Coordinates of C-alpha atoms in Angstrom, one line a residue:
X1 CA 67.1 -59.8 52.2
X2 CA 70.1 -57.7 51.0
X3 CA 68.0 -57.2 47.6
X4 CA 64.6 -56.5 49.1
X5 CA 65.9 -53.4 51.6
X6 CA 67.4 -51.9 48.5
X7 CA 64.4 -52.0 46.2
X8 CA 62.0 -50.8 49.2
X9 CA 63.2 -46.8 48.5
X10 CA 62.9 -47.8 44.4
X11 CA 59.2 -48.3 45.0
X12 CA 58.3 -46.1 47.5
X13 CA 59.7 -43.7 45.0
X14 CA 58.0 -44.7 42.4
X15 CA 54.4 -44.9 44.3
X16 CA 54.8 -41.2 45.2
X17 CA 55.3 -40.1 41.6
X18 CA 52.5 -42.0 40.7
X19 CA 50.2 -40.0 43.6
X20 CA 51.9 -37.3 42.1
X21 CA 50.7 -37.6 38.7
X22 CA 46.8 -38.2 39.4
X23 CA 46.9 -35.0 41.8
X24 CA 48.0 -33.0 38.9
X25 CA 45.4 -34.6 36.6
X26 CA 42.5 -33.8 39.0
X27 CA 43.6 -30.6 39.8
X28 CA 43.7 -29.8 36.4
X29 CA 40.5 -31.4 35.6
X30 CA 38.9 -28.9 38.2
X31 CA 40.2 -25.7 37.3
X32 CA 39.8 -26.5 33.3
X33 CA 36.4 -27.2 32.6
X34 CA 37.4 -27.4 29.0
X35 CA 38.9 -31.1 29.5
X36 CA 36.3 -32.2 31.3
X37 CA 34.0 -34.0 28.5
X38 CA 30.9 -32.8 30.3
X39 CA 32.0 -29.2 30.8
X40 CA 32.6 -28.8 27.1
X41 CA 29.0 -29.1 26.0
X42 CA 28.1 -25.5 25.5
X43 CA 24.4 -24.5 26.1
X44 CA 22.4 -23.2 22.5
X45 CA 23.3 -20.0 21.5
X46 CA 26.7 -19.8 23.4
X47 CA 30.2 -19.8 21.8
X48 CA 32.5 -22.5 22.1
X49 CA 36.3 -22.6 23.2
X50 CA 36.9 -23.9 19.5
X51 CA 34.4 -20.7 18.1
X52 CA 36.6 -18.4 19.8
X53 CA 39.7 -19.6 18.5
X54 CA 38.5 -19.0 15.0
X55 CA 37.2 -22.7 14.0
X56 CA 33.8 -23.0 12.7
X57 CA 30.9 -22.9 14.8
X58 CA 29.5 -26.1 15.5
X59 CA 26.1 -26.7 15.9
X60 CA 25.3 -25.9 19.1
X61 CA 26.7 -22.3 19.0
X62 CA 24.9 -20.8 16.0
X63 CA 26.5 -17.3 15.2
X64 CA 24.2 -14.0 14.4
X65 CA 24.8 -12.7 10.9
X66 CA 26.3 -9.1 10.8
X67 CA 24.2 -6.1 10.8
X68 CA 26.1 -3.3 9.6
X69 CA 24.7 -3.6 6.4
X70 CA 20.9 -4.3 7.0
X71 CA 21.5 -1.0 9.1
X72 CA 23.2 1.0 6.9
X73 CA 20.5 -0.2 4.1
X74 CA 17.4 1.2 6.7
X75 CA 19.5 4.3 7.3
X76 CA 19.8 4.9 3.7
X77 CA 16.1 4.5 3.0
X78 CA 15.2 6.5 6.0
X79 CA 17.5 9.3 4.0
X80 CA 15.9 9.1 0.9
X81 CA 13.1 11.9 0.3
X82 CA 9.1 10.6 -0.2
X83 CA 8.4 10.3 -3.6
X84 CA 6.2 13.5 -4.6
X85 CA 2.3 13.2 -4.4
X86 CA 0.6 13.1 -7.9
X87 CA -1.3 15.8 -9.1
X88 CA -5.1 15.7 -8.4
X89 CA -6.7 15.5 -11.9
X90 CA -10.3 17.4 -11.3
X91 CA -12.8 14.6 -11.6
X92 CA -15.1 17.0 -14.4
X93 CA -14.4 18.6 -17.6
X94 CA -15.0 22.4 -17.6
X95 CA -15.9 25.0 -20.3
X96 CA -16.7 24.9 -23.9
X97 CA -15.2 21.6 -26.1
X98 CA -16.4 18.5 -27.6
X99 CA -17.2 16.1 -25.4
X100 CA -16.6 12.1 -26.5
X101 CA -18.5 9.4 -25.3
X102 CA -15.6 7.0 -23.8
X103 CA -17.7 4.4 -25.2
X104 CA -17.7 5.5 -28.8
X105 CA -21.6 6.0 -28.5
X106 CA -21.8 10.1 -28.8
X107 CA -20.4 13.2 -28.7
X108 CA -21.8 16.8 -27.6
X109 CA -20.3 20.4 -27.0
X110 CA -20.2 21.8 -23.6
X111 CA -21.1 24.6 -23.2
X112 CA -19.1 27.6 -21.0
X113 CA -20.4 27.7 -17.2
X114 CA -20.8 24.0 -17.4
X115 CA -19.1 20.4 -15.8
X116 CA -19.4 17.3 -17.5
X117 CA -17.7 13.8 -16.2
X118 CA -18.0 10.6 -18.6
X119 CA -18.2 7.1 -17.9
X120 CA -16.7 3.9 -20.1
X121 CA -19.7 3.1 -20.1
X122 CA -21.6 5.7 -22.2
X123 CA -23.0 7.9 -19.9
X124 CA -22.7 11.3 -19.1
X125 CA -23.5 14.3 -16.2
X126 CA -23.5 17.5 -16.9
X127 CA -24.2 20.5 -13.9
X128 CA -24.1 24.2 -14.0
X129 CA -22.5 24.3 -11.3
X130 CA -19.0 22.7 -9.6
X131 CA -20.3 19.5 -8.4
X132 CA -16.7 18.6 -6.7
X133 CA -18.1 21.5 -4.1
X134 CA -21.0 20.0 -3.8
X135 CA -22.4 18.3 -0.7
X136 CA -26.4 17.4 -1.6
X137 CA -29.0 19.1 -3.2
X138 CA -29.6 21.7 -5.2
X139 CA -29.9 25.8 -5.6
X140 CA -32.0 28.1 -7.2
X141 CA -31.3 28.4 -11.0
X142 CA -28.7 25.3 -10.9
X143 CA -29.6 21.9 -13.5
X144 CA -28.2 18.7 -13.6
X145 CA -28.4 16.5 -16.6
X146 CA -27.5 12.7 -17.1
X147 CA -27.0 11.5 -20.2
X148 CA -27.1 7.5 -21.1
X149 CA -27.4 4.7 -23.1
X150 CA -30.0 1.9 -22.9
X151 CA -30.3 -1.1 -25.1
X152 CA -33.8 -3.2 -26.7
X153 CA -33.9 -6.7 -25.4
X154 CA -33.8 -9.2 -28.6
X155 CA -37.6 -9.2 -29.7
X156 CA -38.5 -5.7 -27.4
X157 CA -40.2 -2.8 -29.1
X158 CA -40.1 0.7 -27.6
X159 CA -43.1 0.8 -26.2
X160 CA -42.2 -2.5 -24.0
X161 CA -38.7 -1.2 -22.9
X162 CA -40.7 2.2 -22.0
X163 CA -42.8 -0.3 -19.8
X164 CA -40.5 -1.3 -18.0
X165 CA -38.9 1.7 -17.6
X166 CA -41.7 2.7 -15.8
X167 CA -42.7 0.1 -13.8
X168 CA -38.7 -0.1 -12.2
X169 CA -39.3 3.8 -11.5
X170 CA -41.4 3.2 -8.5
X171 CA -46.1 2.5 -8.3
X172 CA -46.2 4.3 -6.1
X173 CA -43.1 5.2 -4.0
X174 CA -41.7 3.1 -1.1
X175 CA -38.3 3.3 0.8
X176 CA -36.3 0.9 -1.5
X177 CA -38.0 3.0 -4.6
X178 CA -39.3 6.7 -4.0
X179 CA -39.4 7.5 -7.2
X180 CA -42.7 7.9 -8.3
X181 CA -44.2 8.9 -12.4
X182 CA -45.5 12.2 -12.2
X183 CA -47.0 13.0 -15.4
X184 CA -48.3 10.1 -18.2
X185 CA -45.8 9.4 -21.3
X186 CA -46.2 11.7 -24.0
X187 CA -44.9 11.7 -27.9
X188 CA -41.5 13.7 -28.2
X189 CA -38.7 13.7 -30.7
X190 CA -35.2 14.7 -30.0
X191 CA -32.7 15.5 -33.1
X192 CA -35.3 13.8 -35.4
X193 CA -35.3 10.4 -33.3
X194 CA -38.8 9.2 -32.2
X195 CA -39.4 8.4 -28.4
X196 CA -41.4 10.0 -24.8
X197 CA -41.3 12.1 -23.0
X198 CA -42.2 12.2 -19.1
X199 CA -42.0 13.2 -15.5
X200 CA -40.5 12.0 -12.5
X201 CA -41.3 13.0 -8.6
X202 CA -38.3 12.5 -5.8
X203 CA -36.6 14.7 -4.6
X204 CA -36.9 17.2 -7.1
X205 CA -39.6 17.1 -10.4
X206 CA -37.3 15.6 -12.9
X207 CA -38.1 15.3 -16.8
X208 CA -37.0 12.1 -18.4
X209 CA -36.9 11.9 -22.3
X210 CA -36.1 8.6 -24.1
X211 CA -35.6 8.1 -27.9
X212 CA -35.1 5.2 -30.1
X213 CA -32.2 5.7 -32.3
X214 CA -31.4 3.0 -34.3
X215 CA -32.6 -1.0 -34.3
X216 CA -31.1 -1.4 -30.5
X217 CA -29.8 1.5 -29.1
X218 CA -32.2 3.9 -26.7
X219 CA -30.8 7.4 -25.8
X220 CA -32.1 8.4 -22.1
X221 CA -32.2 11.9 -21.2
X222 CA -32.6 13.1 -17.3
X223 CA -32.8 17.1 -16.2
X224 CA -33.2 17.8 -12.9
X225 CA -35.1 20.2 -11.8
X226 CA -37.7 20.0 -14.6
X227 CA -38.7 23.8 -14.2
X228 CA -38.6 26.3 -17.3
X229 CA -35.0 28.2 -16.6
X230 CA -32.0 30.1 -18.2
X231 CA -30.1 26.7 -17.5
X232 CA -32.6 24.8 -18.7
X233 CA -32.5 26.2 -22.0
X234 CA -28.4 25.7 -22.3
X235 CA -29.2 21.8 -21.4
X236 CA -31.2 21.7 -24.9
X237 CA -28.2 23.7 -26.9
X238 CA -26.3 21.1 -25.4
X239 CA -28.7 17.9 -26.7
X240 CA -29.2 19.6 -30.2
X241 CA -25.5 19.2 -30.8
X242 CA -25.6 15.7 -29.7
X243 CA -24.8 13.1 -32.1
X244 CA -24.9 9.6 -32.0
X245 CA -22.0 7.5 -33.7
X246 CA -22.1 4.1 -35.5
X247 CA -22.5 1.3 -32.5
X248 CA -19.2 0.7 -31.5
X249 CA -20.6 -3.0 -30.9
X250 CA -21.3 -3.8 -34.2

């Protein structure tokens, strides 16, 4: 009995240590989230106690890349100056010089008081006037002149292209096609090459001429308006310098 009284203090003691020791742990356990296993899971997007003490991020917490120097890369392009515009290149030749067929197909001299704008593709118009002013239509006293290139289908004479010609030019004129042959093909013959010579009705009387020049190659000749004038006569000073080179194709 002696034994037992003297232990009783020994354990009672000891339990209240023990009490002691749990109420520290769940005290601690609420005021420090961070040892509480649950607590510790961090929501996407949110650092974690280990991000902020310099560990690596971990999954969960993914970290935004710095922007200092996307920023200063946008503030030094926003500081640059616009490249300068190019110089408009006026879309027609002016004035007296030899004029090339981009093509290789012929060359002409212009004449002073005159445009002229070529195409890859052998063709050529020529105005009396600055065309890049231009809106529609024509004034008194002012020609325009087209220039191109047609070629014989294997087995097609003249007379058959001419045909043709004529037919896609409009019997009699419609909407799609107002076009319409004013006057009936007649003989002509332009810097010795033999071909016709006709009329056309649209807008304005028009006068086509086409000439065979060589086994393939047809030379097509528009002026519009077809009237007798000043300008009319510098279109055919024009087409008596024209000459036709070897066919680039062959």
């Amino acid at each position: 009995m002696g034994r037992t009284a003297s232990t009783q203090p020994v354990l009672l003691f000891g339990a209240a240590a023990l009490l002691i020791i749990v109420l520290l742990i769940v005290f601690q356990s609420a005021f420090n989230p961070a040892s509480d296993p649950v607590a510790t899971a961090s929501e996407p997007g949110e650092a974690t106690p280990s991000d902020q003490q310099g560990y690596p991020a971990s999954a969960l917490a993914p970290t935004l890349a710095p922007t200092l120097p996307l920023e200063t890369e946008l503030a030094e392009k926003t500081a640059s100056p616009p490249p300068p515009l190019p110089t408009p290149t006026p879309s027609y030749i002016v004035g007296s010089q030899e004029i090339v067929d981009p093509g290789g197909q012929f060359r002409f001299q212009l004449l002073d008081g005159w445009w002229a704008r070529t195409h890859e593709y052998s063709s050529a118009i020529l105005t009396n006037y600055d065309p890049d002013t231009r809106v529609h239509g024509l004034e008194a006293g002012e020609l325009k002149m087209v220039i191109g290139l047609s070629r014989l289908e294997p087995g097609q004479s003249f007379d058959d292209w001419l045909a043709a010609a004529l037919a896609a030019t409009g019997y009699p004129p419609d909407e799609i096609s107002p076009t319409v042959v004013k006057t009936i093909p007649e003989p002509y013959e332009l810097n010795g090459y033999p071909g016709a010579t006709y009329e056309t009705l649209a807008e304005h009387t028009s006068q086509t001429i086409a000439v065979q020049v060589d086994a393939e190659r047809i030379l097509v000749v528009s002026l519009t308006p077809s009237i007798d004038s000043p300008a009319k006569a510098q279109a055919f000073q024009m087409l008596a310098s024209l000459e036709m080179l070897p066919d680039p194709i062959h």
